[in-house]
Amino acid sequence: MSLFFEDFQVGAVGETGHYTVSKEEILDFARRFDPQPFHVDEEAACRSQFGGLIASGWHTMALCHKILVTEFLGPDSGSLGSPGVDEIRWLKPVRPGDTLSVRTEVLAVVPAKSKPGGLVKFRYLVHNQNGETVMTVVGSGFFQPRDGEAADA
Amino acid sequence: MSLFFEDFQVGAVGETGHYTVSKEEILDFARRFDPQPFHVDEEAACRSQFGGLIASGWHTMALCHKILVTEFLGPDSGSLGSPGVDEIRWLKPVRPGDTLSVRTEVLAVVPAKSKPGGLVKFRYLVHNQNGETVMTVVGSGFFQPRDGEAADA
């Protein structure tokens, strides 16, 4: 089931997704978007304060979003895009072979003034396979209701 | 020249990078990380409120970061990673063929208490070829000085 505006309730929490990130994916993303030594060069990464290759924080963010779109919101959700993000914190490195899941929490639901639907604000916590929180995000999105007309804030 | 902690001064501004994003790149990123109809399906995108295919906001963010790492900080900078981001705002869609550049501004420089180097806080504005601001970001990074020892906050 895909989610629409009326499906979000303040305080609702859930845990969704399991995605294992490979060394090849970490290297591929970083070569394209974040070619710093500790993301693209295994030997340099071993000499760095991280003690080995770690994923770009933007790769972790993109994987979190992938999990949310494909496994939380669903393929035909009422999502109408996002005005932005209020906070991202990278708390622990993500390393090759780590398996990520996302805890979702609905912080606020704000109906639009002039149209059906509105804005939903979320907190996301990304966990690894050891239950450690590697990243936290506070962000929001516009959603239309299941019966269809577009919303804005 | 790559940038190190001592190179950042509060209030310093610059404009850096020109990167033209193709339709194929927009589709490829979105299929991997943000498979919503207005990012991966040209026909659905034309029927959406966006009137055509637009890049995932996370793709715009990743391209901004690529420009910063490769053209602002430089390949051998003193970057030691980032604790997080305080704000992202997606103001206008990025469409196939758009050319992005980044305006950088140093908001704060905070020396670490126990080690050389420290934290630098930035504002980034991403512009398109028409001079429109498509995204703004407030984020920060740890940097070591040019002479080398690692820093933390």
PDB file of C-alpha atoms in Angstrom:
ATOM      1  CA  MET A   1       0.000   0.000   0.000  1.00  0.00           C
ATOM      2  CA  SER A   2       1.272   3.441  -0.875  1.00  0.00           C
ATOM      3  CA  LEU A   3       0.843   6.347   1.554  1.00  0.00           C
ATOM      4  CA  PHE A   4      -1.214   9.529   1.042  1.00  0.00           C
ATOM      5  CA  PHE A   5      -1.752  12.660   3.147  1.00  0.00           C
ATOM      6  CA  GLU A   6      -4.515  11.155   5.280  1.00  0.00           C
ATOM      7  CA  ASP A   7      -2.322   8.179   6.237  1.00  0.00           C
ATOM      8  CA  PHE A   8       0.100  10.219   8.361  1.00  0.00           C
ATOM      9  CA  GLN A   9      -0.587  10.738  12.062  1.00  0.00           C
ATOM     10  CA  VAL A  10       1.609  12.714  14.448  1.00  0.00           C
ATOM     11  CA  GLY A  11       3.624  10.384  16.664  1.00  0.00           C
ATOM     12  CA  ALA A  12       3.319   7.361  14.378  1.00  0.00           C
ATOM     13  CA  VAL A  13       6.597   5.413  14.223  1.00  0.00           C
ATOM     14  CA  GLY A  14       7.803   2.538  12.094  1.00  0.00           C
ATOM     15  CA  GLU A  15      10.928   0.626  11.101  1.00  0.00           C
ATOM     16  CA  THR A  16      11.413  -0.065   7.424  1.00  0.00           C
ATOM     17  CA  GLY A  17      13.842  -1.520   4.938  1.00  0.00           C
ATOM     18  CA  HIS A  18      17.046  -3.512   5.016  1.00  0.00           C
ATOM     19  CA  TYR A  19      19.686  -2.542   2.474  1.00  0.00           C
ATOM     20  CA  THR A  20      23.236  -3.888   2.413  1.00  0.00           C
ATOM     21  CA  VAL A  21      25.721  -1.524   0.810  1.00  0.00           C
ATOM     22  CA  SER A  22      28.700  -2.999  -1.056  1.00  0.00           C
ATOM     23  CA  LYS A  23      32.235  -1.676  -1.380  1.00  0.00           C
ATOM     24  CA  GLU A  24      31.685  -1.281  -5.127  1.00  0.00           C
ATOM     25  CA  GLU A  25      28.618   0.911  -4.568  1.00  0.00           C
ATOM     26  CA  ILE A  26      30.485   3.045  -2.023  1.00  0.00           C
ATOM     27  CA  LEU A  27      33.357   3.569  -4.469  1.00  0.00           C
ATOM     28  CA  ASP A  28      31.036   4.215  -7.439  1.00  0.00           C
ATOM     29  CA  PHE A  29      28.949   6.849  -5.640  1.00  0.00           C
ATOM     30  CA  ALA A  30      32.017   8.576  -4.202  1.00  0.00           C
ATOM     31  CA  ARG A  31      33.854   8.709  -7.558  1.00  0.00           C
ATOM     32  CA  ARG A  32      30.814  10.466  -9.031  1.00  0.00           C
ATOM     33  CA  PHE A  33      29.905  12.818  -6.207  1.00  0.00           C
ATOM     34  CA  ASP A  34      32.374  12.819  -3.308  1.00  0.00           C
ATOM     35  CA  PRO A  35      35.902  11.893  -4.411  1.00  0.00           C
ATOM     36  CA  GLN A  36      37.639  12.471  -1.087  1.00  0.00           C
ATOM     37  CA  PRO A  37      40.439   9.995  -0.226  1.00  0.00           C
ATOM     38  CA  PHE A  38      38.564   8.269   2.619  1.00  0.00           C
ATOM     39  CA  HIS A  39      35.655   7.548   0.216  1.00  0.00           C
ATOM     40  CA  VAL A  40      37.524   6.512  -2.964  1.00  0.00           C
ATOM     41  CA  ASP A  41      40.977   5.230  -1.963  1.00  0.00           C
ATOM     42  CA  GLU A  42      41.136   2.158   0.271  1.00  0.00           C
ATOM     43  CA  GLU A  43      44.786   2.638   1.247  1.00  0.00           C
ATOM     44  CA  ALA A  44      44.359   6.321   2.061  1.00  0.00           C
ATOM     45  CA  ALA A  45      41.187   5.460   4.006  1.00  0.00           C
ATOM     46  CA  CYS A  46      43.143   2.963   6.138  1.00  0.00           C
ATOM     47  CA  ARG A  47      45.624   5.703   7.022  1.00  0.00           C
ATOM     48  CA  SER A  48      42.820   8.192   7.822  1.00  0.00           C
ATOM     49  CA  GLN A  49      41.104   8.699  11.179  1.00  0.00           C
ATOM     50  CA  PHE A  50      38.346   6.389   9.898  1.00  0.00           C
ATOM     51  CA  GLY A  51      40.676   3.361   9.681  1.00  0.00           C
ATOM     52  CA  GLY A  52      39.139   2.158   6.409  1.00  0.00           C
ATOM     53  CA  LEU A  53      36.815   3.007   3.551  1.00  0.00           C
ATOM     54  CA  ILE A  54      33.571   4.747   4.548  1.00  0.00           C
ATOM     55  CA  ALA A  55      30.522   5.746   2.502  1.00  0.00           C
ATOM     56  CA  SER A  56      29.943   9.384   1.596  1.00  0.00           C
ATOM     57  CA  GLY A  57      27.357  10.866   3.941  1.00  0.00           C
ATOM     58  CA  TRP A  58      25.410  11.818   0.816  1.00  0.00           C
ATOM     59  CA  HIS A  59      25.425   8.178  -0.234  1.00  0.00           C
ATOM     60  CA  THR A  60      23.968   7.205   3.149  1.00  0.00           C
ATOM     61  CA  MET A  61      21.358   9.961   2.729  1.00  0.00           C
ATOM     62  CA  ALA A  62      20.477   8.746  -0.800  1.00  0.00           C
ATOM     63  CA  LEU A  63      20.148   5.138   0.430  1.00  0.00           C
ATOM     64  CA  CYS A  64      17.901   6.309   3.287  1.00  0.00           C
ATOM     65  CA  HIS A  65      15.741   8.098   0.727  1.00  0.00           C
ATOM     66  CA  LYS A  66      15.673   5.015  -1.520  1.00  0.00           C
ATOM     67  CA  ILE A  67      14.411   2.916   1.394  1.00  0.00           C
ATOM     68  CA  LEU A  68      11.783   5.541   2.249  1.00  0.00           C
ATOM     69  CA  VAL A  69      10.483   5.872  -1.321  1.00  0.00           C
ATOM     70  CA  THR A  70      10.433   2.170  -2.141  1.00  0.00           C
ATOM     71  CA  GLU A  71       9.489   0.608   1.204  1.00  0.00           C
ATOM     72  CA  PHE A  72       7.829   3.269   3.371  1.00  0.00           C
ATOM     73  CA  LEU A  73       5.896   5.600   1.031  1.00  0.00           C
ATOM     74  CA  GLY A  74       5.389   2.977  -1.661  1.00  0.00           C
ATOM     75  CA  PRO A  75       5.580   3.221  -5.472  1.00  0.00           C
ATOM     76  CA  ASP A  76       2.330   5.145  -6.055  1.00  0.00           C
ATOM     77  CA  SER A  77       2.275   7.407  -2.999  1.00  0.00           C
ATOM     78  CA  GLY A  78       0.800  10.888  -2.789  1.00  0.00           C
ATOM     79  CA  SER A  79       4.273  12.466  -2.576  1.00  0.00           C
ATOM     80  CA  LEU A  80       4.525  15.807  -4.375  1.00  0.00           C
ATOM     81  CA  GLY A  81       8.157  16.551  -3.573  1.00  0.00           C
ATOM     82  CA  SER A  82       9.854  18.269  -0.657  1.00  0.00           C
ATOM     83  CA  PRO A  83      10.558  21.890   0.283  1.00  0.00           C
ATOM     84  CA  GLY A  84      13.684  20.872   2.168  1.00  0.00           C
ATOM     85  CA  VAL A  85      15.416  19.348   5.140  1.00  0.00           C
ATOM     86  CA  ASP A  86      15.893  20.925   8.567  1.00  0.00           C
ATOM     87  CA  GLU A  87      18.758  18.807   9.871  1.00  0.00           C
ATOM     88  CA  ILE A  88      21.091  15.956   8.977  1.00  0.00           C
ATOM     89  CA  ARG A  89      23.581  14.484  11.465  1.00  0.00           C
ATOM     90  CA  TRP A  90      26.170  11.899  10.496  1.00  0.00           C
ATOM     91  CA  LEU A  91      26.900  10.077  13.751  1.00  0.00           C
ATOM     92  CA  LYS A  92      28.882   6.997  12.743  1.00  0.00           C
ATOM     93  CA  PRO A  93      30.621   5.848   9.545  1.00  0.00           C
ATOM     94  CA  VAL A  94      28.855   3.479   7.131  1.00  0.00           C
ATOM     95  CA  ARG A  95      31.274   0.807   5.927  1.00  0.00           C
ATOM     96  CA  PRO A  96      31.204  -1.818   3.132  1.00  0.00           C
ATOM     97  CA  GLY A  97      28.807  -4.638   4.019  1.00  0.00           C
ATOM     98  CA  ASP A  98      26.753  -2.601   6.482  1.00  0.00           C
ATOM     99  CA  THR A  99      22.988  -3.232   6.377  1.00  0.00           C
ATOM    100  CA  LEU A 100      20.845  -0.122   6.839  1.00  0.00           C
ATOM    101  CA  SER A 101      17.269   0.246   8.023  1.00  0.00           C
ATOM    102  CA  VAL A 102      15.249   3.386   8.731  1.00  0.00           C
ATOM    103  CA  ARG A 103      13.095   4.281  11.735  1.00  0.00           C
ATOM    104  CA  THR A 104      10.429   6.787  10.695  1.00  0.00           C
ATOM    105  CA  GLU A 105       8.530   9.154  12.979  1.00  0.00           C
ATOM    106  CA  VAL A 106       5.815  11.621  11.973  1.00  0.00           C
ATOM    107  CA  LEU A 107       6.538  14.954  13.733  1.00  0.00           C
ATOM    108  CA  ALA A 108       3.805  17.171  12.255  1.00  0.00           C
ATOM    109  CA  VAL A 109       0.926  17.134   9.774  1.00  0.00           C
ATOM    110  CA  VAL A 110      -0.042  20.556   8.401  1.00  0.00           C
ATOM    111  CA  PRO A 111      -3.072  20.734   6.072  1.00  0.00           C
ATOM    112  CA  ALA A 112      -2.685  23.160   3.165  1.00  0.00           C
ATOM    113  CA  LYS A 113      -4.852  26.277   3.376  1.00  0.00           C
ATOM    114  CA  SER A 114      -6.271  26.320  -0.117  1.00  0.00           C
ATOM    115  CA  LYS A 115      -6.169  22.719  -1.352  1.00  0.00           C
ATOM    116  CA  PRO A 116      -6.545  19.138  -0.155  1.00  0.00           C
ATOM    117  CA  GLY A 117      -3.431  17.520   1.279  1.00  0.00           C
ATOM    118  CA  GLY A 118      -0.531  19.383   2.855  1.00  0.00           C
ATOM    119  CA  LEU A 119       2.869  19.116   4.487  1.00  0.00           C
ATOM    120  CA  VAL A 120       4.154  16.211   6.598  1.00  0.00           C
ATOM    121  CA  LYS A 121       7.278  16.584   8.737  1.00  0.00           C
ATOM    122  CA  PHE A 122       9.327  13.508   9.646  1.00  0.00           C
ATOM    123  CA  ARG A 123      12.311  12.410  11.694  1.00  0.00           C
ATOM    124  CA  TYR A 124      14.337   9.529  10.254  1.00  0.00           C
ATOM    125  CA  LEU A 125      16.938   7.507  12.128  1.00  0.00           C
ATOM    126  CA  VAL A 126      19.161   5.256  10.009  1.00  0.00           C
ATOM    127  CA  HIS A 127      20.425   2.193  11.866  1.00  0.00           C
ATOM    128  CA  ASN A 128      23.106  -0.323  10.963  1.00  0.00           C
ATOM    129  CA  GLN A 129      23.022  -4.076  11.571  1.00  0.00           C
ATOM    130  CA  ASN A 130      24.344  -3.557  15.124  1.00  0.00           C
ATOM    131  CA  GLY A 131      21.469  -1.269  16.050  1.00  0.00           C
ATOM    132  CA  GLU A 132      23.721   1.778  16.037  1.00  0.00           C
ATOM    133  CA  THR A 133      22.251   5.049  14.744  1.00  0.00           C
ATOM    134  CA  VAL A 134      24.519   6.169  11.878  1.00  0.00           C
ATOM    135  CA  MET A 135      22.467   9.167  10.659  1.00  0.00           C
ATOM    136  CA  THR A 136      19.483  11.260  11.736  1.00  0.00           C
ATOM    137  CA  VAL A 137      17.375  13.480   9.471  1.00  0.00           C
ATOM    138  CA  VAL A 138      14.513  15.936  10.012  1.00  0.00           C
ATOM    139  CA  GLY A 139      12.738  16.661   6.738  1.00  0.00           C
ATOM    140  CA  SER A 140       9.343  17.218   5.205  1.00  0.00           C
ATOM    141  CA  GLY A 141       7.278  16.550   2.121  1.00  0.00           C
ATOM    142  CA  PHE A 142       4.092  17.688   0.410  1.00  0.00           C
ATOM    143  CA  PHE A 143       1.423  15.008  -0.022  1.00  0.00           C
ATOM    144  CA  GLN A 144      -1.865  14.871  -1.852  1.00  0.00           C
ATOM    145  CA  PRO A 145      -4.815  12.891  -0.530  1.00  0.00           C
ATOM    146  CA  ARG A 146      -5.731   9.501  -1.995  1.00  0.00           C
ATOM    147  CA  ASP A 147      -8.598  11.009  -3.996  1.00  0.00           C
ATOM    148  CA  GLY A 148      -6.170  13.110  -5.854  1.00  0.00           C
ATOM    149  CA  GLU A 149      -6.002  16.868  -6.163  1.00  0.00           C
ATOM    150  CA  ALA A 150      -2.569  18.464  -5.743  1.00  0.00           C
ATOM    151  CA  ALA A 151      -1.694  20.378  -2.573  1.00  0.00           C
ATOM    152  CA  ASP A 152       0.678  23.139  -1.661  1.00  0.00           C
ATOM    153  CA  ALA A 153       1.404  24.829   1.635  1.00  0.00           C
TER     154      ALA A 153
ATOM    155  CA  MET B   1      45.340  24.776  -4.662  1.00  0.00           C
ATOM    156  CA  SER B   2      43.499  22.694  -2.107  1.00  0.00           C
ATOM    157  CA  LEU B   3      42.015  24.354   0.980  1.00  0.00           C
ATOM    158  CA  PHE B   4      42.957  23.744   4.619  1.00  0.00           C
ATOM    159  CA  PHE B   5      41.632  25.088   7.921  1.00  0.00           C
ATOM    160  CA  GLU B   6      43.685  28.297   7.862  1.00  0.00           C
ATOM    161  CA  ASP B   7      42.362  29.201   4.390  1.00  0.00           C
ATOM    162  CA  PHE B   8      38.777  29.878   5.549  1.00  0.00           C
ATOM    163  CA  GLN B   9      37.793  33.372   6.692  1.00  0.00           C
ATOM    164  CA  VAL B  10      34.353  34.373   7.929  1.00  0.00           C
ATOM    165  CA  GLY B  11      32.488  36.308   5.273  1.00  0.00           C
ATOM    166  CA  ALA B  12      34.591  35.067   2.353  1.00  0.00           C
ATOM    167  CA  VAL B  13      32.439  34.357  -0.697  1.00  0.00           C
ATOM    168  CA  GLY B  14      33.118  32.733  -4.053  1.00  0.00           C
ATOM    169  CA  GLU B  15      31.417  31.289  -7.113  1.00  0.00           C
ATOM    170  CA  THR B  16      32.637  27.939  -8.330  1.00  0.00           C
ATOM    171  CA  GLY B  17      31.948  25.230 -10.852  1.00  0.00           C
ATOM    172  CA  HIS B  18      29.789  24.760 -13.909  1.00  0.00           C
ATOM    173  CA  TYR B  19      28.170  21.362 -14.325  1.00  0.00           C
ATOM    174  CA  THR B  20      25.545  20.512 -16.935  1.00  0.00           C
ATOM    175  CA  VAL B  21      23.252  17.667 -15.903  1.00  0.00           C
ATOM    176  CA  SER B  22      21.856  15.381 -18.620  1.00  0.00           C
ATOM    177  CA  LYS B  23      18.499  13.638 -18.796  1.00  0.00           C
ATOM    178  CA  GLU B  24      20.282  10.279 -18.636  1.00  0.00           C
ATOM    179  CA  GLU B  25      22.042  11.235 -15.387  1.00  0.00           C
ATOM    180  CA  ILE B  26      18.767  12.458 -13.870  1.00  0.00           C
ATOM    181  CA  LEU B  27      17.052   9.179 -14.750  1.00  0.00           C
ATOM    182  CA  ASP B  28      19.982   7.035 -13.602  1.00  0.00           C
ATOM    183  CA  PHE B  29      20.263   8.713 -10.192  1.00  0.00           C
ATOM    184  CA  ALA B  30      16.512   8.627  -9.629  1.00  0.00           C
ATOM    185  CA  ARG B  31      16.166   4.952 -10.575  1.00  0.00           C
ATOM    186  CA  ARG B  32      18.817   4.124  -7.970  1.00  0.00           C
ATOM    187  CA  PHE B  33      17.778   6.441  -5.155  1.00  0.00           C
ATOM    188  CA  ASP B  34      14.508   8.306  -5.782  1.00  0.00           C
ATOM    189  CA  PRO B  35      12.168   6.391  -8.113  1.00  0.00           C
ATOM    190  CA  GLN B  36       9.200   8.751  -7.874  1.00  0.00           C
ATOM    191  CA  PRO B  37       7.235   9.253 -11.131  1.00  0.00           C
ATOM    192  CA  PHE B  38       8.315  12.876 -11.682  1.00  0.00           C
ATOM    193  CA  HIS B  39      11.988  11.783 -11.479  1.00  0.00           C
ATOM    194  CA  VAL B  40      11.933   8.524 -13.501  1.00  0.00           C
ATOM    195  CA  ASP B  41       8.954   8.640 -15.905  1.00  0.00           C
ATOM    196  CA  GLU B  42       8.916  11.388 -18.533  1.00  0.00           C
ATOM    197  CA  GLU B  43       5.226  11.016 -19.374  1.00  0.00           C
ATOM    198  CA  ALA B  44       4.119  11.001 -15.748  1.00  0.00           C
ATOM    199  CA  ALA B  45       6.399  13.985 -15.113  1.00  0.00           C
ATOM    200  CA  CYS B  46       4.676  15.939 -17.921  1.00  0.00           C
ATOM    201  CA  ARG B  47       1.303  15.299 -16.262  1.00  0.00           C
ATOM    202  CA  SER B  48       2.647  16.311 -12.802  1.00  0.00           C
ATOM    203  CA  GLN B  49       2.674  19.817 -11.327  1.00  0.00           C
ATOM    204  CA  PHE B  50       6.302  20.073 -12.521  1.00  0.00           C
ATOM    205  CA  GLY B  51       5.325  19.854 -16.210  1.00  0.00           C
ATOM    206  CA  GLY B  52       8.301  17.659 -17.081  1.00  0.00           C
ATOM    207  CA  LEU B  53      11.137  15.568 -15.718  1.00  0.00           C
ATOM    208  CA  ILE B  54      13.036  17.089 -12.768  1.00  0.00           C
ATOM    209  CA  ALA B  55      16.138  15.941 -10.900  1.00  0.00           C
ATOM    210  CA  SER B  56      15.815  14.410  -7.449  1.00  0.00           C
ATOM    211  CA  GLY B  57      16.680  17.021  -4.831  1.00  0.00           C
ATOM    212  CA  TRP B  58      19.273  14.538  -3.550  1.00  0.00           C
ATOM    213  CA  HIS B  59      20.841  14.463  -7.018  1.00  0.00           C
ATOM    214  CA  THR B  60      21.094  18.279  -6.973  1.00  0.00           C
ATOM    215  CA  MET B  61      22.639  18.026  -3.492  1.00  0.00           C
ATOM    216  CA  ALA B  62      25.130  15.373  -4.650  1.00  0.00           C
ATOM    217  CA  LEU B  63      26.097  17.481  -7.692  1.00  0.00           C
ATOM    218  CA  CYS B  64      26.579  20.532  -5.445  1.00  0.00           C
ATOM    219  CA  HIS B  65      28.858  18.430  -3.242  1.00  0.00           C
ATOM    220  CA  LYS B  66      30.782  17.145  -6.294  1.00  0.00           C
ATOM    221  CA  ILE B  67      31.414  20.741  -7.415  1.00  0.00           C
ATOM    222  CA  LEU B  68      32.527  21.709  -3.904  1.00  0.00           C
ATOM    223  CA  VAL B  69      34.917  18.767  -3.484  1.00  0.00           C
ATOM    224  CA  THR B  70      36.460  18.936  -6.951  1.00  0.00           C
ATOM    225  CA  GLU B  71      36.480  22.681  -7.655  1.00  0.00           C
ATOM    226  CA  PHE B  72      36.240  24.550  -4.328  1.00  0.00           C
ATOM    227  CA  LEU B  73      38.069  22.446  -1.719  1.00  0.00           C
ATOM    228  CA  GLY B  74      40.379  20.775  -4.216  1.00  0.00           C
ATOM    229  CA  PRO B  75      41.601  17.178  -4.489  1.00  0.00           C
ATOM    230  CA  ASP B  76      44.022  17.201  -1.543  1.00  0.00           C
ATOM    231  CA  SER B  77      42.174  19.452   0.886  1.00  0.00           C
ATOM    232  CA  GLY B  78      42.260  19.271   4.669  1.00  0.00           C
ATOM    233  CA  SER B  79      38.679  17.974   4.798  1.00  0.00           C
ATOM    234  CA  LEU B  80      38.090  15.436   7.569  1.00  0.00           C
ATOM    235  CA  GLY B  81      34.382  14.833   6.947  1.00  0.00           C
ATOM    236  CA  SER B  82      31.251  16.557   8.186  1.00  0.00           C
ATOM    237  CA  PRO B  83      29.141  16.305  11.336  1.00  0.00           C
ATOM    238  CA  GLY B  84      26.023  17.282   9.393  1.00  0.00           C
ATOM    239  CA  VAL B  85      23.859  19.835   7.671  1.00  0.00           C
ATOM    240  CA  ASP B  86      21.627  22.452   9.308  1.00  0.00           C
ATOM    241  CA  GLU B  87      19.320  23.242   6.401  1.00  0.00           C
ATOM    242  CA  ILE B  88      18.552  22.375   2.791  1.00  0.00           C
ATOM    243  CA  ARG B  89      15.915  24.226   0.773  1.00  0.00           C
ATOM    244  CA  TRP B  90      14.866  23.137  -2.708  1.00  0.00           C
ATOM    245  CA  LEU B  91      13.560  26.339  -4.292  1.00  0.00           C
ATOM    246  CA  LYS B  92      13.214  25.526  -7.996  1.00  0.00           C
ATOM    247  CA  PRO B  93      13.301  22.333 -10.056  1.00  0.00           C
ATOM    248  CA  VAL B  94      16.522  21.255 -11.824  1.00  0.00           C
ATOM    249  CA  ARG B  95      15.738  20.031 -15.348  1.00  0.00           C
ATOM    250  CA  PRO B  96      17.703  18.149 -18.034  1.00  0.00           C
ATOM    251  CA  GLY B  97      20.339  20.395 -19.604  1.00  0.00           C
ATOM    252  CA  ASP B  98      20.517  22.826 -16.670  1.00  0.00           C
ATOM    253  CA  THR B  99      24.016  24.062 -15.801  1.00  0.00           C
ATOM    254  CA  LEU B 100      24.712  24.406 -12.084  1.00  0.00           C
ATOM    255  CA  SER B 101      27.241  26.550 -10.231  1.00  0.00           C
ATOM    256  CA  VAL B 102      27.714  27.068  -6.507  1.00  0.00           C
ATOM    257  CA  ARG B 103      28.131  30.276  -4.521  1.00  0.00           C
ATOM    258  CA  THR B 104      30.048  29.566  -1.315  1.00  0.00           C
ATOM    259  CA  GLU B 105      30.052  31.686   1.838  1.00  0.00           C
ATOM    260  CA  VAL B 106      31.999  31.021   5.038  1.00  0.00           C
ATOM    261  CA  LEU B 107      29.646  31.598   8.001  1.00  0.00           C
ATOM    262  CA  ALA B 108      31.863  30.563  10.916  1.00  0.00           C
ATOM    263  CA  VAL B 109      35.328  29.208  11.730  1.00  0.00           C
ATOM    264  CA  VAL B 110      35.606  27.430  15.077  1.00  0.00           C
ATOM    265  CA  PRO B 111      39.066  26.215  16.146  1.00  0.00           C
ATOM    266  CA  ALA B 112      39.087  22.851  17.913  1.00  0.00           C
ATOM    267  CA  LYS B 113      39.877  22.978  21.637  1.00  0.00           C
ATOM    268  CA  SER B 114      42.461  20.236  21.828  1.00  0.00           C
ATOM    269  CA  LYS B 115      43.993  19.950  18.366  1.00  0.00           C
ATOM    270  CA  PRO B 116      44.989  22.014  15.346  1.00  0.00           C
ATOM    271  CA  GLY B 117      42.241  22.728  12.819  1.00  0.00           C
ATOM    272  CA  GLY B 118      38.536  22.776  13.597  1.00  0.00           C
ATOM    273  CA  LEU B 119      35.047  23.273  12.214  1.00  0.00           C
ATOM    274  CA  VAL B 120      34.056  25.509   9.288  1.00  0.00           C
ATOM    275  CA  LYS B 121      30.407  26.390   8.669  1.00  0.00           C
ATOM    276  CA  PHE B 122      29.265  27.318   5.160  1.00  0.00           C
ATOM    277  CA  ARG B 123      26.250  28.525   3.231  1.00  0.00           C
ATOM    278  CA  TYR B 124      25.955  27.258  -0.350  1.00  0.00           C
ATOM    279  CA  LEU B 125      23.632  28.633  -3.001  1.00  0.00           C
ATOM    280  CA  VAL B 126      23.232  26.529  -6.153  1.00  0.00           C
ATOM    281  CA  HIS B 127      22.406  28.588  -9.246  1.00  0.00           C
ATOM    282  CA  ASN B 128      21.236  27.525 -12.691  1.00  0.00           C
ATOM    283  CA  GLN B 129      22.274  29.030 -16.037  1.00  0.00           C
ATOM    284  CA  ASN B 130      19.592  31.725 -15.674  1.00  0.00           C
ATOM    285  CA  GLY B 131      21.007  32.930 -12.356  1.00  0.00           C
ATOM    286  CA  GLU B 132      18.080  31.461 -10.436  1.00  0.00           C
ATOM    287  CA  THR B 133      18.813  29.937  -7.011  1.00  0.00           C
ATOM    288  CA  VAL B 134      17.592  26.334  -7.165  1.00  0.00           C
ATOM    289  CA  MET B 135      18.876  25.132  -3.770  1.00  0.00           C
ATOM    290  CA  THR B 136      20.387  26.566  -0.588  1.00  0.00           C
ATOM    291  CA  VAL B 137      22.374  24.618   2.014  1.00  0.00           C
ATOM    292  CA  VAL B 138      23.868  25.420   5.421  1.00  0.00           C
ATOM    293  CA  GLY B 139      26.421  22.805   6.403  1.00  0.00           C
ATOM    294  CA  SER B 140      29.782  22.338   8.067  1.00  0.00           C
ATOM    295  CA  GLY B 141      32.970  20.345   7.909  1.00  0.00           C
ATOM    296  CA  PHE B 142      36.013  19.495   9.989  1.00  0.00           C
ATOM    297  CA  PHE B 143      39.340  20.608   8.504  1.00  0.00           C
ATOM    298  CA  GLN B 144      42.937  20.012   9.428  1.00  0.00           C
ATOM    299  CA  PRO B 145      45.645  22.654   8.910  1.00  0.00           C
ATOM    300  CA  ARG B 146      48.052  22.413   5.990  1.00  0.00           C
ATOM    301  CA  ASP B 147      50.840  21.141   8.270  1.00  0.00           C
ATOM    302  CA  GLY B 148      48.779  18.138   9.043  1.00  0.00           C
ATOM    303  CA  GLU B 149      47.543  16.902  12.394  1.00  0.00           C
ATOM    304  CA  ALA B 150      43.910  15.784  12.588  1.00  0.00           C
ATOM    305  CA  ALA B 151      41.302  17.947  14.343  1.00  0.00           C
ATOM    306  CA  ASP B 152      38.044  17.365  16.070  1.00  0.00           C
ATOM    307  CA  ALA B 153      35.599  19.756  17.688  1.00  0.00           C
TER     308      ALA B 153
END
